Amino acid sequence: MIRQFFVSLNDKLGLGDLLWQIAASDVVIITLAALVFVCMIVGHFPIISKLSFIAPYASVAAALVYVFLSAQAFLVGYRFADGRVEAKVLREAISVRDGVITGQRESLDMVFDAAETAVKQRDEAAQRAQEAQDQIDEYEKRLKGRPNAACLLTPDDFADGVQDHRKR
């Protein structure tokens, strides 16, 4: 029950992430490096460790070097791992975004191709309509130029000629 309370409190407040960000911050890592340096000097250099006011702390400092060094290594490793995970998430987001952009470009290219095809078809239809209108205009001129108004059509008006079905 108590564990569940702290887990729910952590989920609500986001304290876990905040604490890990503080623990892996530059200030904490530099402070640990300074502590390792001081403990190394106090615990492992005989000239300094023999001084009367430092001598009682020399053995503790010699042990704390390894504690602080391991804590620093752990936090630096955590920070690098966290950075790699964040970089991986960002790379995945970029690849997803690139996929969306590629899909939109393909759709846009398809729209442009369809528009070009429609323009070509429209131009071809306009050309055929103009050719048909020219044929109609020419045919009208030929019909108006004939002297006999009673017989407007002649066999040469038909491309295949007049068909004879023997039905008169």
Short mmCIF file of N, CA and C in Angstrom, two decimals:
data_model
loop_
_atom_site.label_atom_id
_atom_site.label_comp_id
_atom_site.label_asym_id
_atom_site.label_seq_id
_atom_site.Cartn_x
_atom_site.Cartn_y
_atom_site.Cartn_z
N MET A 1 0.82 -1.18 0.00
CA MET A 1 0.00 0.00 0.00
C MET A 1 0.87 1.25 0.00
N ILE A 2 1.89 1.26 0.81
CA ILE A 2 2.79 2.42 0.86
C ILE A 2 3.55 2.53 -0.46
N ARG A 3 3.99 1.38 -0.96
CA ARG A 3 4.71 1.38 -2.25
C ARG A 3 3.82 1.93 -3.35
N GLN A 4 2.56 1.50 -3.37
CA GLN A 4 1.61 1.97 -4.38
C GLN A 4 1.41 3.49 -4.25
N PHE A 5 1.37 4.00 -3.03
CA PHE A 5 1.22 5.44 -2.82
C PHE A 5 2.39 6.20 -3.43
N PHE A 6 3.62 5.71 -3.16
CA PHE A 6 4.78 6.41 -3.69
C PHE A 6 4.88 6.28 -5.21
N VAL A 7 4.49 5.14 -5.74
CA VAL A 7 4.49 4.98 -7.19
C VAL A 7 3.48 5.91 -7.83
N SER A 8 2.27 6.00 -7.27
CA SER A 8 1.26 6.90 -7.82
C SER A 8 1.68 8.36 -7.65
N LEU A 9 2.33 8.70 -6.55
CA LEU A 9 2.82 10.06 -6.35
C LEU A 9 3.90 10.39 -7.38
N ASN A 10 4.77 9.43 -7.63
CA ASN A 10 5.81 9.62 -8.64
C ASN A 10 5.20 9.81 -10.02
N ASP A 11 4.17 9.02 -10.34
CA ASP A 11 3.51 9.16 -11.63
C ASP A 11 2.82 10.51 -11.79
N LYS A 12 2.22 10.98 -10.70
CA LYS A 12 1.51 12.26 -10.75
C LYS A 12 2.46 13.44 -10.84
N LEU A 13 3.53 13.42 -10.07
CA LEU A 13 4.43 14.56 -10.00
C LEU A 13 5.62 14.45 -10.94
N GLY A 14 5.93 13.25 -11.40
CA GLY A 14 7.09 13.06 -12.27
C GLY A 14 8.41 13.28 -11.54
N LEU A 15 8.44 12.89 -10.26
CA LEU A 15 9.64 13.13 -9.46
C LEU A 15 10.81 12.25 -9.88
N GLY A 16 10.51 11.06 -10.37
CA GLY A 16 11.59 10.14 -10.75
C GLY A 16 12.44 10.72 -11.87
N ASP A 17 11.81 11.24 -12.88
CA ASP A 17 12.56 11.84 -13.98
C ASP A 17 13.34 13.06 -13.52
N LEU A 18 12.71 13.86 -12.67
CA LEU A 18 13.38 15.06 -12.17
C LEU A 18 14.61 14.68 -11.34
N LEU A 19 14.46 13.68 -10.48
CA LEU A 19 15.59 13.27 -9.64
C LEU A 19 16.73 12.70 -10.48
N TRP A 20 16.40 11.93 -11.52
CA TRP A 20 17.45 11.38 -12.38
C TRP A 20 18.12 12.48 -13.19
N GLN A 21 17.37 13.49 -13.61
CA GLN A 21 17.99 14.60 -14.33
C GLN A 21 18.93 15.39 -13.42
N ILE A 22 18.53 15.56 -12.17
CA ILE A 22 19.41 16.26 -11.22
C ILE A 22 20.64 15.41 -10.92
N ALA A 23 20.45 14.11 -10.70
CA ALA A 23 21.56 13.24 -10.34
C ALA A 23 22.58 13.12 -11.48
N ALA A 24 22.13 13.18 -12.72
CA ALA A 24 23.03 13.04 -13.86
C ALA A 24 23.41 14.39 -14.44
N SER A 25 23.21 15.46 -13.70
CA SER A 25 23.53 16.79 -14.20
C SER A 25 25.04 17.03 -14.15
N ASP A 26 25.46 18.06 -14.85
CA ASP A 26 26.89 18.40 -14.89
C ASP A 26 27.42 18.76 -13.50
N VAL A 27 26.62 19.46 -12.74
CA VAL A 27 27.05 19.90 -11.40
C VAL A 27 27.35 18.69 -10.52
N VAL A 28 26.48 17.72 -10.52
CA VAL A 28 26.68 16.53 -9.67
C VAL A 28 27.89 15.73 -10.15
N ILE A 29 28.04 15.57 -11.43
CA ILE A 29 29.17 14.79 -11.96
C ILE A 29 30.49 15.50 -11.68
N ILE A 30 30.53 16.81 -11.83
CA ILE A 30 31.76 17.56 -11.53
C ILE A 30 32.04 17.53 -10.03
N THR A 31 31.01 17.62 -9.21
CA THR A 31 31.20 17.53 -7.75
C THR A 31 31.76 16.17 -7.37
N LEU A 32 31.24 15.11 -7.97
CA LEU A 32 31.79 13.77 -7.68
C LEU A 32 33.24 13.67 -8.14
N ALA A 33 33.57 14.28 -9.28
CA ALA A 33 34.96 14.26 -9.74
C ALA A 33 35.86 14.99 -8.76
N ALA A 34 35.39 16.11 -8.22
CA ALA A 34 36.17 16.85 -7.23
C ALA A 34 36.35 16.02 -5.95
N LEU A 35 35.29 15.36 -5.52
CA LEU A 35 35.38 14.51 -4.33
C LEU A 35 36.34 13.35 -4.54
N VAL A 36 36.33 12.76 -5.74
CA VAL A 36 37.27 11.68 -6.05
C VAL A 36 38.69 12.22 -5.97
N PHE A 37 38.91 13.39 -6.53
CA PHE A 37 40.25 13.99 -6.52
C PHE A 37 40.72 14.25 -5.08
N VAL A 38 39.86 14.87 -4.27
CA VAL A 38 40.23 15.18 -2.88
C VAL A 38 40.46 13.89 -2.09
N CYS A 39 39.56 12.92 -2.24
CA CYS A 39 39.73 11.65 -1.50
C CYS A 39 40.97 10.89 -1.98
N MET A 40 41.30 11.01 -3.24
CA MET A 40 42.50 10.35 -3.76
C MET A 40 43.75 10.97 -3.13
N ILE A 41 43.75 12.29 -3.04
CA ILE A 41 44.91 12.96 -2.43
C ILE A 41 45.01 12.63 -0.94
N VAL A 42 43.88 12.69 -0.24
CA VAL A 42 43.89 12.44 1.21
C VAL A 42 44.18 10.98 1.51
N GLY A 43 43.61 10.07 0.77
CA GLY A 43 43.71 8.66 1.12
C GLY A 43 44.90 7.94 0.53
N HIS A 44 45.47 8.41 -0.57
CA HIS A 44 46.49 7.61 -1.24
C HIS A 44 47.86 8.27 -1.33
N PHE A 45 48.01 9.49 -0.93
CA PHE A 45 49.34 10.12 -0.93
C PHE A 45 49.89 10.12 0.49
N PRO A 46 50.99 9.42 0.72
CA PRO A 46 51.50 9.24 2.08
C PRO A 46 51.91 10.54 2.77
N ILE A 47 52.39 11.49 2.02
CA ILE A 47 52.84 12.73 2.64
C ILE A 47 51.66 13.46 3.26
N ILE A 48 50.56 13.51 2.54
CA ILE A 48 49.38 14.23 3.03
C ILE A 48 48.64 13.40 4.07
N SER A 49 48.58 12.09 3.87
CA SER A 49 47.83 11.26 4.81
C SER A 49 48.52 11.12 6.17
N LYS A 50 49.77 11.51 6.27
CA LYS A 50 50.49 11.43 7.55
C LYS A 50 50.29 12.68 8.41
N LEU A 51 49.70 13.69 7.87
CA LEU A 51 49.45 14.89 8.65
C LEU A 51 48.51 14.56 9.80
N SER A 52 48.69 15.21 10.91
CA SER A 52 47.96 14.85 12.13
C SER A 52 46.46 15.12 12.03
N PHE A 53 46.07 16.16 11.40
CA PHE A 53 44.63 16.46 11.34
C PHE A 53 43.93 15.71 10.21
N ILE A 54 44.68 15.11 9.26
CA ILE A 54 44.09 14.35 8.16
C ILE A 54 44.21 12.84 8.40
N ALA A 55 45.12 12.41 9.22
CA ALA A 55 45.40 10.98 9.43
C ALA A 55 44.17 10.17 9.82
N PRO A 56 43.27 10.66 10.67
CA PRO A 56 42.10 9.82 11.01
C PRO A 56 41.16 9.59 9.81
N TYR A 57 41.22 10.47 8.84
CA TYR A 57 40.31 10.36 7.70
C TYR A 57 40.93 9.68 6.48
N ALA A 58 42.18 9.33 6.54
CA ALA A 58 42.89 8.77 5.39
C ALA A 58 42.30 7.43 4.95
N SER A 59 42.02 6.55 5.88
CA SER A 59 41.47 5.24 5.49
C SER A 59 40.05 5.37 4.94
N VAL A 60 39.25 6.26 5.53
CA VAL A 60 37.89 6.49 5.02
C VAL A 60 37.96 7.11 3.63
N ALA A 61 38.86 8.06 3.44
CA ALA A 61 39.01 8.71 2.13
C ALA A 61 39.47 7.72 1.08
N ALA A 62 40.37 6.79 1.49
CA ALA A 62 40.84 5.78 0.53
C ALA A 62 39.69 4.89 0.07
N ALA A 63 38.75 4.60 0.95
CA ALA A 63 37.60 3.77 0.57
C ALA A 63 36.57 4.59 -0.22
N LEU A 64 36.41 5.85 0.17
CA LEU A 64 35.43 6.70 -0.51
C LEU A 64 35.82 7.02 -1.96
N VAL A 65 37.09 6.95 -2.27
CA VAL A 65 37.53 7.17 -3.66
C VAL A 65 36.78 6.22 -4.58
N TYR A 66 36.73 4.95 -4.19
CA TYR A 66 36.11 3.95 -5.04
C TYR A 66 34.58 4.08 -5.06
N VAL A 67 34.01 4.50 -3.95
CA VAL A 67 32.56 4.71 -3.89
C VAL A 67 32.17 5.87 -4.81
N PHE A 68 32.89 7.00 -4.65
CA PHE A 68 32.58 8.16 -5.48
C PHE A 68 32.88 7.90 -6.96
N LEU A 69 33.96 7.18 -7.21
CA LEU A 69 34.32 6.87 -8.60
C LEU A 69 33.28 5.97 -9.25
N SER A 70 32.80 4.97 -8.48
CA SER A 70 31.76 4.09 -9.05
C SER A 70 30.45 4.85 -9.23
N ALA A 71 30.10 5.75 -8.30
CA ALA A 71 28.88 6.54 -8.46
C ALA A 71 28.99 7.46 -9.67
N GLN A 72 30.16 8.05 -9.85
CA GLN A 72 30.36 8.91 -11.00
C GLN A 72 30.29 8.10 -12.30
N ALA A 73 30.90 6.94 -12.33
CA ALA A 73 30.84 6.10 -13.53
C ALA A 73 29.40 5.69 -13.83
N PHE A 74 28.65 5.36 -12.78
CA PHE A 74 27.25 4.98 -12.97
C PHE A 74 26.44 6.13 -13.56
N LEU A 75 26.61 7.33 -12.99
CA LEU A 75 25.83 8.48 -13.47
C LEU A 75 26.23 8.91 -14.88
N VAL A 76 27.51 8.85 -15.18
CA VAL A 76 27.94 9.18 -16.55
C VAL A 76 27.39 8.13 -17.52
N GLY A 77 27.44 6.87 -17.13
CA GLY A 77 26.87 5.82 -17.98
C GLY A 77 25.38 5.99 -18.18
N TYR A 78 24.68 6.35 -17.10
CA TYR A 78 23.23 6.61 -17.20
C TYR A 78 22.97 7.77 -18.14
N ARG A 79 23.77 8.82 -18.01
CA ARG A 79 23.57 9.99 -18.86
C ARG A 79 23.81 9.66 -20.33
N PHE A 80 24.86 8.89 -20.63
CA PHE A 80 25.12 8.49 -22.01
C PHE A 80 24.00 7.59 -22.54
N ALA A 81 23.55 6.66 -21.71
CA ALA A 81 22.47 5.77 -22.13
C ALA A 81 21.19 6.56 -22.38
N ASP A 82 20.91 7.52 -21.48
CA ASP A 82 19.73 8.35 -21.66
C ASP A 82 19.85 9.18 -22.94
N GLY A 83 21.03 9.68 -23.20
CA GLY A 83 21.25 10.44 -24.44
C GLY A 83 21.08 9.57 -25.67
N ARG A 84 21.55 8.32 -25.61
CA ARG A 84 21.38 7.41 -26.75
C ARG A 84 19.91 7.08 -26.97
N VAL A 85 19.18 6.86 -25.89
CA VAL A 85 17.75 6.57 -26.03
C VAL A 85 17.02 7.77 -26.62
N GLU A 86 17.36 8.95 -26.14
CA GLU A 86 16.74 10.16 -26.68
C GLU A 86 17.09 10.34 -28.15
N ALA A 87 18.35 10.08 -28.52
CA ALA A 87 18.76 10.18 -29.92
C ALA A 87 18.02 9.15 -30.77
N LYS A 88 17.83 7.95 -30.22
CA LYS A 88 17.11 6.91 -30.96
C LYS A 88 15.66 7.33 -31.19
N VAL A 89 15.03 7.88 -30.15
CA VAL A 89 13.64 8.35 -30.29
C VAL A 89 13.56 9.45 -31.33
N LEU A 90 14.52 10.37 -31.29
CA LEU A 90 14.53 11.46 -32.28
C LEU A 90 14.76 10.93 -33.69
N ARG A 91 15.66 9.95 -33.84
CA ARG A 91 15.89 9.36 -35.18
C ARG A 91 14.62 8.67 -35.69
N GLU A 92 13.92 7.97 -34.79
CA GLU A 92 12.67 7.33 -35.20
C GLU A 92 11.63 8.36 -35.60
N ALA A 93 11.55 9.45 -34.83
CA ALA A 93 10.59 10.51 -35.17
C ALA A 93 10.94 11.14 -36.50
N ILE A 94 12.23 11.33 -36.75
CA ILE A 94 12.66 11.89 -38.03
C ILE A 94 12.35 10.94 -39.16
N SER A 95 12.58 9.64 -38.95
CA SER A 95 12.29 8.67 -40.02
C SER A 95 10.79 8.61 -40.30
N VAL A 96 9.97 8.70 -39.25
CA VAL A 96 8.51 8.72 -39.46
C VAL A 96 8.13 9.98 -40.23
N ARG A 97 8.69 11.11 -39.84
CA ARG A 97 8.39 12.37 -40.52
C ARG A 97 8.86 12.31 -41.98
N ASP A 98 10.05 11.72 -42.20
CA ASP A 98 10.53 11.57 -43.57
C ASP A 98 9.62 10.67 -44.39
N GLY A 99 9.09 9.62 -43.76
CA GLY A 99 8.14 8.75 -44.45
C GLY A 99 6.87 9.49 -44.82
N VAL A 100 6.39 10.32 -43.91
CA VAL A 100 5.18 11.12 -44.21
C VAL A 100 5.47 12.09 -45.34
N ILE A 101 6.63 12.75 -45.28
CA ILE A 101 6.99 13.70 -46.34
C ILE A 101 7.13 12.99 -47.67
N THR A 102 7.75 11.81 -47.67
CA THR A 102 7.90 11.05 -48.90
C THR A 102 6.53 10.66 -49.46
N GLY A 103 5.63 10.22 -48.59
CA GLY A 103 4.28 9.88 -49.04
C GLY A 103 3.55 11.08 -49.61
N GLN A 104 3.71 12.22 -48.98
CA GLN A 104 3.05 13.43 -49.48
C GLN A 104 3.66 13.86 -50.81
N ARG A 105 4.98 13.71 -50.95
CA ARG A 105 5.61 14.05 -52.24
C ARG A 105 5.12 13.13 -53.33
N GLU A 106 5.00 11.84 -53.02
CA GLU A 106 4.50 10.90 -54.02
C GLU A 106 3.06 11.24 -54.41
N SER A 107 2.24 11.59 -53.43
CA SER A 107 0.86 11.98 -53.72
C SER A 107 0.84 13.25 -54.57
N LEU A 108 1.70 14.18 -54.24
CA LEU A 108 1.77 15.42 -55.00
C LEU A 108 2.24 15.16 -56.42
N ASP A 109 3.23 14.27 -56.57
CA ASP A 109 3.69 13.91 -57.91
C ASP A 109 2.58 13.25 -58.71
N MET A 110 1.80 12.38 -58.04
CA MET A 110 0.68 11.74 -58.74
C MET A 110 -0.35 12.78 -59.17
N VAL A 111 -0.61 13.77 -58.33
CA VAL A 111 -1.57 14.83 -58.68
C VAL A 111 -1.05 15.63 -59.86
N PHE A 112 0.24 15.96 -59.84
CA PHE A 112 0.83 16.71 -60.96
C PHE A 112 0.78 15.90 -62.25
N ASP A 113 1.07 14.59 -62.16
CA ASP A 113 0.99 13.73 -63.35
C ASP A 113 -0.43 13.67 -63.88
N ALA A 114 -1.40 13.54 -62.97
CA ALA A 114 -2.80 13.51 -63.40
C ALA A 114 -3.20 14.84 -64.04
N ALA A 115 -2.72 15.94 -63.48
CA ALA A 115 -3.04 17.25 -64.06
C ALA A 115 -2.41 17.39 -65.44
N GLU A 116 -1.18 16.93 -65.60
CA GLU A 116 -0.53 16.99 -66.92
C GLU A 116 -1.29 16.13 -67.93
N THR A 117 -1.70 14.94 -67.50
CA THR A 117 -2.47 14.06 -68.38
C THR A 117 -3.78 14.72 -68.77
N ALA A 118 -4.45 15.35 -67.82
CA ALA A 118 -5.72 16.02 -68.11
C ALA A 118 -5.51 17.18 -69.07
N VAL A 119 -4.43 17.93 -68.91
CA VAL A 119 -4.15 19.04 -69.82
C VAL A 119 -3.88 18.50 -71.23
N LYS A 120 -3.10 17.41 -71.33
CA LYS A 120 -2.82 16.82 -72.64
C LYS A 120 -4.11 16.33 -73.29
N GLN A 121 -4.96 15.64 -72.52
CA GLN A 121 -6.22 15.15 -73.07
C GLN A 121 -7.12 16.30 -73.49
N ARG A 122 -7.15 17.37 -72.71
CA ARG A 122 -7.95 18.54 -73.07
C ARG A 122 -7.44 19.16 -74.37
N ASP A 123 -6.11 19.28 -74.50
CA ASP A 123 -5.54 19.85 -75.72
C ASP A 123 -5.82 18.96 -76.93
N GLU A 124 -5.71 17.63 -76.74
CA GLU A 124 -6.02 16.71 -77.85
C GLU A 124 -7.49 16.81 -78.24
N ALA A 125 -8.37 16.88 -77.24
CA ALA A 125 -9.81 17.00 -77.53
C ALA A 125 -10.10 18.32 -78.24
N ALA A 126 -9.44 19.39 -77.83
CA ALA A 126 -9.63 20.68 -78.49
C ALA A 126 -9.13 20.62 -79.93
N GLN A 127 -8.01 19.94 -80.14
CA GLN A 127 -7.48 19.78 -81.51
C GLN A 127 -8.45 18.97 -82.37
N ARG A 128 -8.99 17.88 -81.82
CA ARG A 128 -9.96 17.07 -82.59
C ARG A 128 -11.22 17.88 -82.87
N ALA A 129 -11.67 18.65 -81.89
CA ALA A 129 -12.86 19.48 -82.09
C ALA A 129 -12.60 20.52 -83.16
N GLN A 130 -11.41 21.10 -83.17
CA GLN A 130 -11.07 22.10 -84.21
C GLN A 130 -11.03 21.44 -85.58
N GLU A 131 -10.45 20.25 -85.66
CA GLU A 131 -10.41 19.53 -86.94
C GLU A 131 -11.82 19.20 -87.42
N ALA A 132 -12.67 18.76 -86.50
CA ALA A 132 -14.06 18.45 -86.87
C ALA A 132 -14.78 19.73 -87.32
N GLN A 133 -14.55 20.83 -86.63
CA GLN A 133 -15.18 22.10 -87.03
C GLN A 133 -14.68 22.54 -88.39
N ASP A 134 -13.40 22.34 -88.68
CA ASP A 134 -12.85 22.69 -89.99
C ASP A 134 -13.51 21.85 -91.10
N GLN A 135 -13.72 20.55 -90.81
CA GLN A 135 -14.38 19.68 -91.79
C GLN A 135 -15.83 20.13 -92.02
N ILE A 136 -16.49 20.51 -90.94
CA ILE A 136 -17.89 20.97 -91.07
C ILE A 136 -17.94 22.25 -91.88
N ASP A 137 -17.02 23.16 -91.59
CA ASP A 137 -16.99 24.43 -92.33
C ASP A 137 -16.71 24.19 -93.81
N GLU A 138 -15.79 23.30 -94.11
CA GLU A 138 -15.47 22.98 -95.51
C GLU A 138 -16.67 22.35 -96.21
N TYR A 139 -17.35 21.48 -95.51
CA TYR A 139 -18.52 20.81 -96.10
C TYR A 139 -19.65 21.83 -96.36
N GLU A 140 -19.83 22.76 -95.45
CA GLU A 140 -20.83 23.80 -95.64
C GLU A 140 -20.50 24.64 -96.87
N LYS A 141 -19.24 24.97 -97.07
CA LYS A 141 -18.83 25.75 -98.24
C LYS A 141 -19.12 24.98 -99.52
N ARG A 142 -18.85 23.67 -99.52
CA ARG A 142 -19.12 22.87 -100.72
C ARG A 142 -20.61 22.81 -101.01
N LEU A 143 -21.41 22.67 -99.95
CA LEU A 143 -22.86 22.60 -100.17
C LEU A 143 -23.41 23.94 -100.68
N LYS A 144 -22.93 25.01 -100.18
CA LYS A 144 -23.41 26.32 -100.63
C LYS A 144 -22.95 26.63 -102.04
N GLY A 145 -21.88 26.03 -102.47
CA GLY A 145 -21.35 26.29 -103.81
C GLY A 145 -22.03 25.49 -104.90
N ARG A 146 -22.94 24.63 -104.62
CA ARG A 146 -23.62 23.81 -105.62
C ARG A 146 -24.79 24.61 -106.23
N PRO A 147 -24.95 24.50 -107.52
CA PRO A 147 -26.00 25.28 -108.17
C PRO A 147 -27.40 24.71 -107.94
N ASN A 148 -27.57 23.42 -107.87
CA ASN A 148 -28.89 22.81 -107.75
C ASN A 148 -29.24 22.64 -106.29
N ALA A 149 -30.22 23.37 -105.83
CA ALA A 149 -30.61 23.31 -104.43
C ALA A 149 -31.44 22.09 -104.13
N ALA A 150 -32.04 21.44 -105.16
CA ALA A 150 -32.87 20.27 -104.94
C ALA A 150 -32.04 19.06 -104.56
N CYS A 151 -30.86 18.99 -105.05
CA CYS A 151 -30.00 17.84 -104.76
C CYS A 151 -28.78 18.35 -104.01
N LEU A 152 -28.89 18.35 -102.75
CA LEU A 152 -27.80 18.88 -101.95
C LEU A 152 -26.68 17.86 -101.73
N LEU A 153 -27.00 16.60 -101.67
CA LEU A 153 -26.01 15.58 -101.40
C LEU A 153 -25.66 14.82 -102.67
N THR A 154 -24.40 14.54 -102.85
CA THR A 154 -23.93 13.73 -103.97
C THR A 154 -23.13 12.58 -103.40
N PRO A 155 -22.89 11.53 -104.21
CA PRO A 155 -22.13 10.40 -103.69
C PRO A 155 -20.74 10.77 -103.19
N ASP A 156 -20.13 11.82 -103.71
CA ASP A 156 -18.80 12.17 -103.22
C ASP A 156 -18.84 12.85 -101.85
N ASP A 157 -20.04 13.15 -101.35
CA ASP A 157 -20.17 13.68 -100.01
C ASP A 157 -19.95 12.61 -98.95
N PHE A 158 -20.06 11.38 -99.33
CA PHE A 158 -19.88 10.27 -98.39
C PHE A 158 -18.51 9.65 -98.61
N ALA A 159 -17.81 9.44 -97.55
CA ALA A 159 -16.45 8.91 -97.64
C ALA A 159 -16.45 7.51 -98.23
N ASP A 160 -17.40 6.68 -97.84
CA ASP A 160 -17.45 5.31 -98.34
C ASP A 160 -18.33 5.20 -99.58
N GLY A 161 -18.84 6.29 -100.01
CA GLY A 161 -19.77 6.25 -101.15
C GLY A 161 -21.17 5.95 -100.68
N VAL A 162 -22.14 6.03 -101.58
CA VAL A 162 -23.53 5.75 -101.25
C VAL A 162 -23.74 4.26 -101.34
N GLN A 163 -24.31 3.69 -100.31
CA GLN A 163 -24.53 2.26 -100.30
C GLN A 163 -25.81 1.93 -101.06
N ASP A 164 -25.71 0.91 -101.86
CA ASP A 164 -26.88 0.47 -102.66
C ASP A 164 -27.44 -0.78 -102.04
N HIS A 165 -28.55 -0.69 -101.38
CA HIS A 165 -29.18 -1.85 -100.75
C HIS A 165 -30.27 -2.43 -101.65
N ARG A 166 -30.43 -1.90 -102.82
CA ARG A 166 -31.43 -2.32 -103.80
C ARG A 166 -32.83 -2.20 -103.23
N LYS A 167 -33.02 -1.18 -102.46
CA LYS A 167 -34.34 -0.93 -101.89
C LYS A 167 -34.77 0.45 -102.34
N ARG A 168 -35.46 0.54 -103.44
CA ARG A 168 -35.91 1.85 -103.88
C ARG A 168 -37.37 1.87 -103.96
#
